[in-house]
Coordinates of C-alpha atoms in Angstrom, one line a residue:
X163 CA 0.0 0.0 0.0
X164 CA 1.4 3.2 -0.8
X165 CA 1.8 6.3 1.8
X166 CA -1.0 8.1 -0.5
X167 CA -3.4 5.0 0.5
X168 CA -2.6 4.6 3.5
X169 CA -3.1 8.3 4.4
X170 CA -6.4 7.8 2.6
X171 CA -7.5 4.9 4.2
X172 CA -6.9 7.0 7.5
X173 CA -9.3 9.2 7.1
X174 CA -12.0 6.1 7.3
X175 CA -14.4 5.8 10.2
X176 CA -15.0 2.2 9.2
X177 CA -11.3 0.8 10.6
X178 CA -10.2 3.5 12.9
X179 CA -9.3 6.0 10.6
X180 CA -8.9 8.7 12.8
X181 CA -6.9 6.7 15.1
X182 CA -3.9 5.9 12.5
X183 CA -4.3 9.3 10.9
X184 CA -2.9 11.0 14.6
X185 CA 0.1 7.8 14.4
X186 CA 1.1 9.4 10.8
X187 CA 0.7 12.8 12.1
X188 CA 2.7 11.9 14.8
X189 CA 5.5 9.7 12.7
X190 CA 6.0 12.4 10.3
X191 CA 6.8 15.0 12.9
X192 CA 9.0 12.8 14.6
X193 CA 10.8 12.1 11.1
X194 CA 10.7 15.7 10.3
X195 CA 12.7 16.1 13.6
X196 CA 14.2 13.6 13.5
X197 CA 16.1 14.7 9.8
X198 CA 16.6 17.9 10.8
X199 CA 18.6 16.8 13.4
X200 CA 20.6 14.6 11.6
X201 CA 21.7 16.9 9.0
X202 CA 21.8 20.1 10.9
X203 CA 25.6 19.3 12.3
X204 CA 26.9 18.0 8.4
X205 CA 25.1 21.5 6.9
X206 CA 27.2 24.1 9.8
X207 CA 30.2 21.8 9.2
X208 CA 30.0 22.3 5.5
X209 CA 28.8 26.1 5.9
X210 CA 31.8 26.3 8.2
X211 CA 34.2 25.0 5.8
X212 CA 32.8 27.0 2.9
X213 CA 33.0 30.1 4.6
X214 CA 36.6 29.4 5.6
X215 CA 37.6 28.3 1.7
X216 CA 36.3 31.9 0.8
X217 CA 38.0 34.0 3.2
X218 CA 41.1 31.8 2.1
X219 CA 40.6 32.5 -1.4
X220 CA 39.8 36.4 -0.9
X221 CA 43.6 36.8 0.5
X222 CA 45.1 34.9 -2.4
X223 CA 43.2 36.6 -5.3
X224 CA 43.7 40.0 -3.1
X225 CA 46.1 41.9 -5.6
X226 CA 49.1 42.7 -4.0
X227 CA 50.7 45.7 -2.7
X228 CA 53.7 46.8 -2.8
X229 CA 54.8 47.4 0.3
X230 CA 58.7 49.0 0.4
X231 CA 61.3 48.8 -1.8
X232 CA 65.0 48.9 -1.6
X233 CA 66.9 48.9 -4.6
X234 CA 65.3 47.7 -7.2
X235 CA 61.6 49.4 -7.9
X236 CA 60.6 46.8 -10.6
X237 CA 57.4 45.4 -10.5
X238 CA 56.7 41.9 -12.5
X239 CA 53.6 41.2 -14.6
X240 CA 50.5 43.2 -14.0
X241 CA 50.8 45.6 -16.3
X242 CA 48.2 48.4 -17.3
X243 CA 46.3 47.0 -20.8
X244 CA 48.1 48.8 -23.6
X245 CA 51.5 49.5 -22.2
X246 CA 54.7 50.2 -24.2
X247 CA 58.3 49.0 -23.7
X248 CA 60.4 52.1 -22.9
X249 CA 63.2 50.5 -25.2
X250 CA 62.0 49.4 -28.3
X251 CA 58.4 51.1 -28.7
X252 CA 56.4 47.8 -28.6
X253 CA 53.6 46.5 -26.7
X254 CA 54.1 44.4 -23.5
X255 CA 52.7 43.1 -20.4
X256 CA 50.9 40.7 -22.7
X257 CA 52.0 37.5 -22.9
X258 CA 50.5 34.6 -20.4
X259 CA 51.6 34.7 -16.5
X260 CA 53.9 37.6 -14.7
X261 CA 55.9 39.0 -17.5
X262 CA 57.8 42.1 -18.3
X263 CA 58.1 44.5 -15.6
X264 CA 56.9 48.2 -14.7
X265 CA 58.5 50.7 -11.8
X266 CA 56.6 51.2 -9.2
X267 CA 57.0 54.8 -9.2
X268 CA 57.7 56.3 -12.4
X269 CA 55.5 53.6 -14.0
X270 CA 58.8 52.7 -17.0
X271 CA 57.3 49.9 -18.3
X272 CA 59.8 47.4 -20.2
X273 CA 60.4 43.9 -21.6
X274 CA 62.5 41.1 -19.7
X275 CA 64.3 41.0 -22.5
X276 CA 64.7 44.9 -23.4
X277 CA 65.4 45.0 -19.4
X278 CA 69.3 44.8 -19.7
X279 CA 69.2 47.7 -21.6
X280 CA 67.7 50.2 -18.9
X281 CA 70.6 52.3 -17.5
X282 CA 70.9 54.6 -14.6
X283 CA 68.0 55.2 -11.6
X284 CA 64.3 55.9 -11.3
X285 CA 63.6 59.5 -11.7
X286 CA 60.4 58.8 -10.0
X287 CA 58.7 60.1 -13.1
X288 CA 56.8 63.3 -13.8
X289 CA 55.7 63.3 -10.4
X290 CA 58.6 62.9 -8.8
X291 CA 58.0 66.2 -6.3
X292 CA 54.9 64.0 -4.7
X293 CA 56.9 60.6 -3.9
X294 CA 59.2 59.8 -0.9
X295 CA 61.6 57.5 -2.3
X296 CA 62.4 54.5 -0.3
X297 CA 66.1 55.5 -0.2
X298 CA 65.3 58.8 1.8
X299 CA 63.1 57.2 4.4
X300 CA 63.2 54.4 7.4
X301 CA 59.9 53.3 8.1
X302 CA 58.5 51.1 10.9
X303 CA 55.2 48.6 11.7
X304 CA 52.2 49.9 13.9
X305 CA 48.7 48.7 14.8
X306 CA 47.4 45.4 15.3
X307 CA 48.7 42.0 14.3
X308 CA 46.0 41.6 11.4
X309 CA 46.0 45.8 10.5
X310 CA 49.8 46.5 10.5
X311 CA 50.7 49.7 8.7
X312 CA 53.8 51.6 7.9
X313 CA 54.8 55.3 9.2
X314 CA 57.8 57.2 8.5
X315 CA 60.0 56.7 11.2
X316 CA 63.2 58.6 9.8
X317 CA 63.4 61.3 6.7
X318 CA 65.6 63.3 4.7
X319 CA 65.4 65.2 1.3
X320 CA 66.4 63.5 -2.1
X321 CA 70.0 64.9 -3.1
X322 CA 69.3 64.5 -6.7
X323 CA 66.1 66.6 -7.1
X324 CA 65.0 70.3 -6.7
X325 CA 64.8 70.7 -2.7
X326 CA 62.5 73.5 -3.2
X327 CA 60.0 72.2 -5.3
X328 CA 59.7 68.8 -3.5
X329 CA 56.5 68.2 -1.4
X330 CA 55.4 64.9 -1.0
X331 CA 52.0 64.1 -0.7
X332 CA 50.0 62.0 2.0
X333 CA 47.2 60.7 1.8
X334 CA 44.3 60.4 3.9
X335 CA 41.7 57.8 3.2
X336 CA 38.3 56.0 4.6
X337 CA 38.2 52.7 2.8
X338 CA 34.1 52.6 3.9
X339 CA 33.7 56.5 2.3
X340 CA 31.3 55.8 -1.0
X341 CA 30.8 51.9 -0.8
X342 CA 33.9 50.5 -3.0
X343 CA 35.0 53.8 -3.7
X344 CA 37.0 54.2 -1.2
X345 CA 39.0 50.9 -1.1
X346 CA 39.6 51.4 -4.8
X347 CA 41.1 55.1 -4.1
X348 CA 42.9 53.3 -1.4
X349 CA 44.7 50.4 -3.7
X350 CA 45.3 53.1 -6.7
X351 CA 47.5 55.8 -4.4
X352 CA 49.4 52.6 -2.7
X353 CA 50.3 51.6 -6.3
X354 CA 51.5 55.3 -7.1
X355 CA 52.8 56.1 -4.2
X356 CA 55.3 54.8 -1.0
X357 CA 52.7 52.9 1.8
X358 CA 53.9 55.2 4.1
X359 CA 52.3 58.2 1.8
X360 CA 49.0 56.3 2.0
X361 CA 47.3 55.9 6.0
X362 CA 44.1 53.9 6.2
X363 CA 42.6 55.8 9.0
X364 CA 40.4 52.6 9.7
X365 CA 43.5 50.6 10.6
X366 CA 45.9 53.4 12.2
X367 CA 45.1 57.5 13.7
X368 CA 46.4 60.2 11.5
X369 CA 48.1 61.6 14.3
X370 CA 50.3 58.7 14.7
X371 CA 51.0 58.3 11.0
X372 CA 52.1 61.9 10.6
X373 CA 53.9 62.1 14.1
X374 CA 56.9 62.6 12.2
X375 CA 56.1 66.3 11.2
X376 CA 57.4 67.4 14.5
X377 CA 60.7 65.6 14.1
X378 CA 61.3 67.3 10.9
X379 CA 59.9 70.7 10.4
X380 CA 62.5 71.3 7.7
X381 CA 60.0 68.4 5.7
X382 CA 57.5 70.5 3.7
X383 CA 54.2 67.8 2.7
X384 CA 50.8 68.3 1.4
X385 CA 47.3 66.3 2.3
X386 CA 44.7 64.7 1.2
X387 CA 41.6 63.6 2.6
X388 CA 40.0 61.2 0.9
X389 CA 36.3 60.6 2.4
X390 CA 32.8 62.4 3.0
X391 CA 32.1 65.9 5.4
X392 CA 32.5 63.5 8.6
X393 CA 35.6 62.2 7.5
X394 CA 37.4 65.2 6.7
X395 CA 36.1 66.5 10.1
X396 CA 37.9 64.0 12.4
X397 CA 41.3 64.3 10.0
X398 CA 41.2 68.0 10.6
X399 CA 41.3 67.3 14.4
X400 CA 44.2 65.3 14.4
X401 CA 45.8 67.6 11.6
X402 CA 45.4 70.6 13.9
X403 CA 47.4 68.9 16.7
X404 CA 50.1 68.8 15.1
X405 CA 53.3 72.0 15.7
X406 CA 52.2 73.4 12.0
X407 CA 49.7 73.7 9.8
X408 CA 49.4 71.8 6.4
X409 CA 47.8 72.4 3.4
X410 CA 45.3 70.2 2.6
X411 CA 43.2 69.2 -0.2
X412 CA 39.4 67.0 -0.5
X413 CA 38.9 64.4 -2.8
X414 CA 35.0 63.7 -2.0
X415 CA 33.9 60.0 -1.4
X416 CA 31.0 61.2 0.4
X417 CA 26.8 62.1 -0.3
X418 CA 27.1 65.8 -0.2
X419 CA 30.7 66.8 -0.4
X420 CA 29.9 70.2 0.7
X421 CA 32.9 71.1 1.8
X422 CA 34.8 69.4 -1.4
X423 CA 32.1 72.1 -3.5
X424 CA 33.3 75.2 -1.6
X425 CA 37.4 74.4 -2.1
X426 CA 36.5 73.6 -5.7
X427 CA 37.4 69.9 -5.8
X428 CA 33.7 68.8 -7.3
X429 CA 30.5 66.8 -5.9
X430 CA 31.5 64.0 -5.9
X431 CA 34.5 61.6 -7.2
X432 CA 33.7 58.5 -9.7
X433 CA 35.4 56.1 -11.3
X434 CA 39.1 55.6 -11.2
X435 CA 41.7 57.9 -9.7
X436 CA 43.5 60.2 -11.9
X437 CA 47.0 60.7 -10.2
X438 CA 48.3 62.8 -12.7
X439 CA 45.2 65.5 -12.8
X440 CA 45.3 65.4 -9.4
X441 CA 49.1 66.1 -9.1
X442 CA 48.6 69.1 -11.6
X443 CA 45.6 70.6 -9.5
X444 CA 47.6 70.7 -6.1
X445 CA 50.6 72.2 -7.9
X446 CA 48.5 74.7 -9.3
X447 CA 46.2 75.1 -5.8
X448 CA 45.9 78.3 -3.3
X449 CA 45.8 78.0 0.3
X450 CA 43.1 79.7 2.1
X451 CA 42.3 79.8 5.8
X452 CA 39.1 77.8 7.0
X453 CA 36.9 78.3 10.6
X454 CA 36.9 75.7 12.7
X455 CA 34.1 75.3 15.6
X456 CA 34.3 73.6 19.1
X457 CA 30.7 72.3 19.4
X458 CA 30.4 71.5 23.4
X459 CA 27.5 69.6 24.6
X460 CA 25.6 69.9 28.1
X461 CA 23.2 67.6 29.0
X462 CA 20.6 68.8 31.7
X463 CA 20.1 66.4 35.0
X464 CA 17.4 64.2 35.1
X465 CA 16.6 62.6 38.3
X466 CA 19.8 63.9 40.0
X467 CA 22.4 62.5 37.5
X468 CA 24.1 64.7 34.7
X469 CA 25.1 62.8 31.4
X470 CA 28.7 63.0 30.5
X471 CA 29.0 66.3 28.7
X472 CA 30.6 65.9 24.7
X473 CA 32.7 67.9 22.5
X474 CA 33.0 68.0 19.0
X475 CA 34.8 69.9 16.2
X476 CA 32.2 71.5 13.3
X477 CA 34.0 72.6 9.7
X478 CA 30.8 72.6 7.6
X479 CA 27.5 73.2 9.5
X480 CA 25.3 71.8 13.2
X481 CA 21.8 71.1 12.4
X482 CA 18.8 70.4 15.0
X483 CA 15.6 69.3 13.0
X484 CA 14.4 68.1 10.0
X485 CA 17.2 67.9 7.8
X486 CA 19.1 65.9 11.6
X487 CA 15.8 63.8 11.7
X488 CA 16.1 62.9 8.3
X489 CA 19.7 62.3 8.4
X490 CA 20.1 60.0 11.7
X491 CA 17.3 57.9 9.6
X492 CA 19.1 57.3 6.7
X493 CA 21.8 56.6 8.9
X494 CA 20.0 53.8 11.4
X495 CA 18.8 52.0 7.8
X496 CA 22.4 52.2 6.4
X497 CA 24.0 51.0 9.1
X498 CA 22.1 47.9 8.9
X499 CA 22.2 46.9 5.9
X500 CA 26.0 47.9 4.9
X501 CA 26.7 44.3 5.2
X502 CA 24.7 43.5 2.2
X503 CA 25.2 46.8 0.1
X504 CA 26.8 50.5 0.4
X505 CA 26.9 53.2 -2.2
X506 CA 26.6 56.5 -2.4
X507 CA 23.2 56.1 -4.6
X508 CA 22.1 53.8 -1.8
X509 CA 22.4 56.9 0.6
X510 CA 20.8 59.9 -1.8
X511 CA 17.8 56.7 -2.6
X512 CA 17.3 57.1 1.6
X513 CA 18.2 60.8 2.1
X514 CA 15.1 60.6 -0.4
X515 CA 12.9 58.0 1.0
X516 CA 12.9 60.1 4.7
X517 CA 13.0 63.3 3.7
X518 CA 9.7 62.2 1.4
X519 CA 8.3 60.1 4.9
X520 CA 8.8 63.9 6.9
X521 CA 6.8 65.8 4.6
X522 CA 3.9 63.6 5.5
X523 CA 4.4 62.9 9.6
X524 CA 6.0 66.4 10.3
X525 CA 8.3 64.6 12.8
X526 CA 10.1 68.3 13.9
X527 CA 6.6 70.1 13.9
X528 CA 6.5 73.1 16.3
X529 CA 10.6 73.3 16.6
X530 CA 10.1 77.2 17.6
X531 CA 8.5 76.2 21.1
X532 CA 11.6 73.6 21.9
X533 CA 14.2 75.6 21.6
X534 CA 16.0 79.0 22.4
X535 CA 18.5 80.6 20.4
X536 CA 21.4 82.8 21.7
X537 CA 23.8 84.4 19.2
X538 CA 26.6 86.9 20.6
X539 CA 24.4 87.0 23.9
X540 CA 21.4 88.1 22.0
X541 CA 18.1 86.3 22.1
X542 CA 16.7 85.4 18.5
X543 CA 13.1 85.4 18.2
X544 CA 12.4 82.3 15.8
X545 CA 9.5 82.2 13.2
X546 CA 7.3 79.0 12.9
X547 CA 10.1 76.6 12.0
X548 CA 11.3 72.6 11.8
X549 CA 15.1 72.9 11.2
X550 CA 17.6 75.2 12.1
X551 CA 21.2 75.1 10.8
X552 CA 24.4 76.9 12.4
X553 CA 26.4 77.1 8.6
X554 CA 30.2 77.6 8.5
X555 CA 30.3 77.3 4.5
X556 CA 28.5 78.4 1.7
X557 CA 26.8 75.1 0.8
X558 CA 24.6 72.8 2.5
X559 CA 22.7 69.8 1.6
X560 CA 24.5 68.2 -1.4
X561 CA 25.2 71.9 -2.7
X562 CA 22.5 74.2 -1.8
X563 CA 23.6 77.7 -1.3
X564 CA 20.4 78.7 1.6
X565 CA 22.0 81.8 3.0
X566 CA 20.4 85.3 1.8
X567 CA 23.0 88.2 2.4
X568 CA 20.5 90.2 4.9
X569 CA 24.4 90.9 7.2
X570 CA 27.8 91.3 6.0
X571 CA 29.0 89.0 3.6
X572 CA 29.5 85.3 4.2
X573 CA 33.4 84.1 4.3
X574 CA 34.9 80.9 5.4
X575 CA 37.8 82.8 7.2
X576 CA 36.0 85.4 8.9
X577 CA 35.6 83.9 12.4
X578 CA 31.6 84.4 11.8
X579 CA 28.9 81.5 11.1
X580 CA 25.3 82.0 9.8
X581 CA 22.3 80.5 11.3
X582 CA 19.0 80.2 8.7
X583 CA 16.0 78.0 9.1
X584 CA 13.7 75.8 7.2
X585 CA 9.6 75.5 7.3
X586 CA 9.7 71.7 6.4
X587 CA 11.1 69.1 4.5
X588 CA 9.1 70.7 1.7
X589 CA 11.0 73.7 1.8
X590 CA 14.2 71.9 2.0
X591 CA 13.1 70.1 -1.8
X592 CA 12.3 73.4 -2.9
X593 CA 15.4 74.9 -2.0
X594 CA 17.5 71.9 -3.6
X595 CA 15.3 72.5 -7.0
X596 CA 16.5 76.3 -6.4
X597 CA 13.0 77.7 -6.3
X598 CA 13.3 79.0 -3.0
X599 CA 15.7 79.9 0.0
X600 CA 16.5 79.7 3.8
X601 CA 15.5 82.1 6.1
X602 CA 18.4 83.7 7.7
X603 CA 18.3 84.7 11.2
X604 CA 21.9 85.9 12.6
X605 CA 25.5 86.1 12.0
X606 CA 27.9 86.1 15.1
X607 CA 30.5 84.3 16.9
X608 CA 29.1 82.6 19.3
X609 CA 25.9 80.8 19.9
X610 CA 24.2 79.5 22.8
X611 CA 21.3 76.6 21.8
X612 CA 18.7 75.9 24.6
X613 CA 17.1 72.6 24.4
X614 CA 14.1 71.7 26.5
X615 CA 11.9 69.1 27.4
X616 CA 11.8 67.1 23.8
X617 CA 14.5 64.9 22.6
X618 CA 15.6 66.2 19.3
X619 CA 17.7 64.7 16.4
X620 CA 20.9 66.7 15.8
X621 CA 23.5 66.3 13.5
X622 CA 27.4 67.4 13.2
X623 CA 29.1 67.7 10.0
X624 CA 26.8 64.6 9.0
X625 CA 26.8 62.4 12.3
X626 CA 23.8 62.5 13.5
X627 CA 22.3 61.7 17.3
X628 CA 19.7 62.3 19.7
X629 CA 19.6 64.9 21.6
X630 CA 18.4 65.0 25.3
X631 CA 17.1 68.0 27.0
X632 CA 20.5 70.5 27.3
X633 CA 22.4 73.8 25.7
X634 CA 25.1 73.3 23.1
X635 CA 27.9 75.9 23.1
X636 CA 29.5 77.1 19.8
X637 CA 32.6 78.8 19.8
X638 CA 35.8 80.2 17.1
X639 CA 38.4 77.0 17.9
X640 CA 41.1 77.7 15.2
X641 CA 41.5 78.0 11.4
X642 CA 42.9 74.9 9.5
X643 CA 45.2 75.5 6.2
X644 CA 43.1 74.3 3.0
X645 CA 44.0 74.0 -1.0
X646 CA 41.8 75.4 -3.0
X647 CA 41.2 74.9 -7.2
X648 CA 42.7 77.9 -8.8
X649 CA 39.2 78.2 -10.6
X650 CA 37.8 78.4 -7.6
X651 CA 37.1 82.0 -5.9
X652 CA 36.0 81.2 -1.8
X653 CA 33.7 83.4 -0.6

């Protein structure tokens, strides 16, 4: 009899039906169980091992970096498509496994058999003023066991080059800035460049990788940062503690890049680093002074205990509001899911999604009646509002200029901010579309920002939190040294 049958026979009153039908009920569970329980330990083992076999081949297929060199700067195989022997003219890098060879610095590329012919030392090629060759500098292992990374340890100027015109670059990068972006940026500079030239900030501090400064003032370098608003913020903290300033340029990895607009270095960076337009743009750059602003935060006591106050650092702009609510949304939903996915049109699809949700719930409705605003010990009255922003720079929200010249001029070196508001989320999408503007409210030097009984979302040069009942102080801290594109006028 087969198991449809018998199940069919079950359901007959005439033999017990019922009866048996429970026993088959019963057997199937216990075999469904029963299997599951047999093959759940073989599946982890084999998940196990499959997870281990990926993470083994991730590390071998990895491309290599090129860590430090000593005498010889050749470089086998892995040539760029299309590349031409330096001897005879001809195309190389072709043929099947690691063969020919390229420098790892001037980027000579050459034939085995052509390679015999090569006389005298690497120039370091046309951008030979941005690279520390590895016979001018000692270098030395910090961090962890699994994130080591090199820092100078010793320095001294090439003999054979121009003393005055070389300036080597460093360069600053977030490998989690703009989803693969920022790894990519971060393998191309290490291929151009001497690994001490290039700090991962997620594996080492920037103040420990450019300790050397202070050792050797005589050592004139240049920056970049490499990374969104918030990661420019924190390399600017450590910059500042250094004995001297340094000039320092943006390449934006970031959503809105509002700080890369003002300096002139675009909206955002696609594709594939060009080294050699870069190195032509900073040669070509002009240093400006920039404001920098100590945000403190005070918490008010609640049932007899006081939080522990904060303090944070503010180049481009503090927000309490909408555009914050909105903001440490996107944020919560990112972080979640950057497992899976991360992108920089994954974060303007969510900027979008919330800032759409907020013109229908009004999340930051009545934003007048929670706060009080101080600037330069003068109380502002505030219209019927949901956001207000304390602006440093010209542009705001993915390059919206919101400020309407109703004081003195706006400047980023004039130890002054600007405080406007918004109506809604609304009239943030008009201003983006450029059909309308903020309302501007003061210009001063220092601010004073009453909190009180509501817990409100605020957000700091793009990191956004809650905010408790409180006051938040914001005062002149310093002015950082910043390139900016010589087609670029700051205001």
């Amino acid at each position: 009899m087969t198991f449809v049958e018998n199940v069919s026979r079950s359901k007959g009153p005439e033999d017990g039906g019922d009866h048996i039908g429970a026993e088959l009920e019963i057997n199937f569970d216990w075999a469904l169980l029963l299997f599951f329980d047999t093959m759940i330990w073989p599946l982890l083992v084999i998940s196990v091992f499959l997870l281990t076999v990926v993470q083994i081949l991730r590390k071998v297929l990895r491309p290599k970096i090129v860590e430090y060199y000593t005498q010889d700067f050749d470089v086998r195989g892995n040539l760029p498509s299309c590349s031409v022997c330096g001897v005879c003219d001809e195309e190389c890098g072709d043929g099947v496994g690691l063969v020919d060879s390229r420098c790892a610095f001037c980027q000579f590329t050459v034939h085995t058999r052509c390679r015999q012919q090569v006389n005298g030392r690497c120039t370091m090629g046309a951008n030979w003023d941005f690279i520390v060759p590895p016979t001018c500098v000692t270098v030395r292992k910090v961090g962890s066991r699994r994130n080591k990374q090199l820092i100078v340890d010793t320095i001294c100027r090439p003999s054979n080059v121009d003393n005055s015109s070389w300036k080597p670059l460093f360069v600053i990068v977030n490998p989690k800035s703009g989803g693969a972006q920022g790894f990519t940026t971060l393998q191309t500079f290490r291929k151009l460049l001497h690994p001490v030239q290039v700090i991962n900030i997620q594996h080492i501090g920037v103040g420990t990788a450019l300790r050397w400064i202070n050792t050797y003032p005589e050592i004139e370098c240049r920056i970049i940062i490499a990374g969104g608003d918030g990661t420019i913020s924190l390399a600017l903290d450590a910059i500042s503690q250094l004995q001297r300033k340094l000039p320092v340029a943006v390449l934006p990895l970031g959503t809105g890049n509002d700080l890369s607009r003002t300096l002139g270095w675009g909206s955002g960076h696609e594709g594939s680093v060009d080294f050699f337009e870069i190195c032509r743009d900073m040669r070509s750059a002009k240093t400006v002074k920039l404001d920098r602003w100590t945000v403190d935060i005070i918490h008010k006591r609640q049932l007899g205990v006081r939080a522990k106050n904060k303090r944070f650092s503010m180049v481009n702009y503090v927000s309490v509001g909408v555009d914050a609510c909105v903001t440490y949304s996107m944020q919560s939903t990112r972080d979640s899911i950057r497992r899976i996915v991360s992108s920089r049109f994954l974060n303007k699809f969510l900027f979008f999604t919330f800032g759409t949700k907020d013109v229908l719930e009004h999340a930051c409705a009545n934003l007048d009646q929670e706060i009080e605003l101080t600037v330069d010990g003068i109380v502002i009255p505030l219209p019927r509002i949901e956001g207000l922003t304390v602006l440093n720079i010209p542009f705001w929200g993915a390059g919206v200029r919101p400020w309407v010249d109703l004081f003195s001029p706006q400047a980023i070196d004039d130890r002054k901010f600007e405080v406007f508001a918004v109506r809604s989320s609304f009239h943030i999408a008009q201003m983006q579309m450029g059909v309308s503007q903020g309302i501007s409210l003061a210009q001063g030097s220092t601010l004073k920002l009453r909190i009180f009984g509501a817990t409100l979302p605020v957000q700091c040069d793009g990191e956004a939190w809650l905010q408790p009942p409180g006051v938040i102080h914001i005062t002149h801290k310093d002015q950082a040294l910043m390139l900016v594109h010589e087609n670029v006028h700051c205001d």
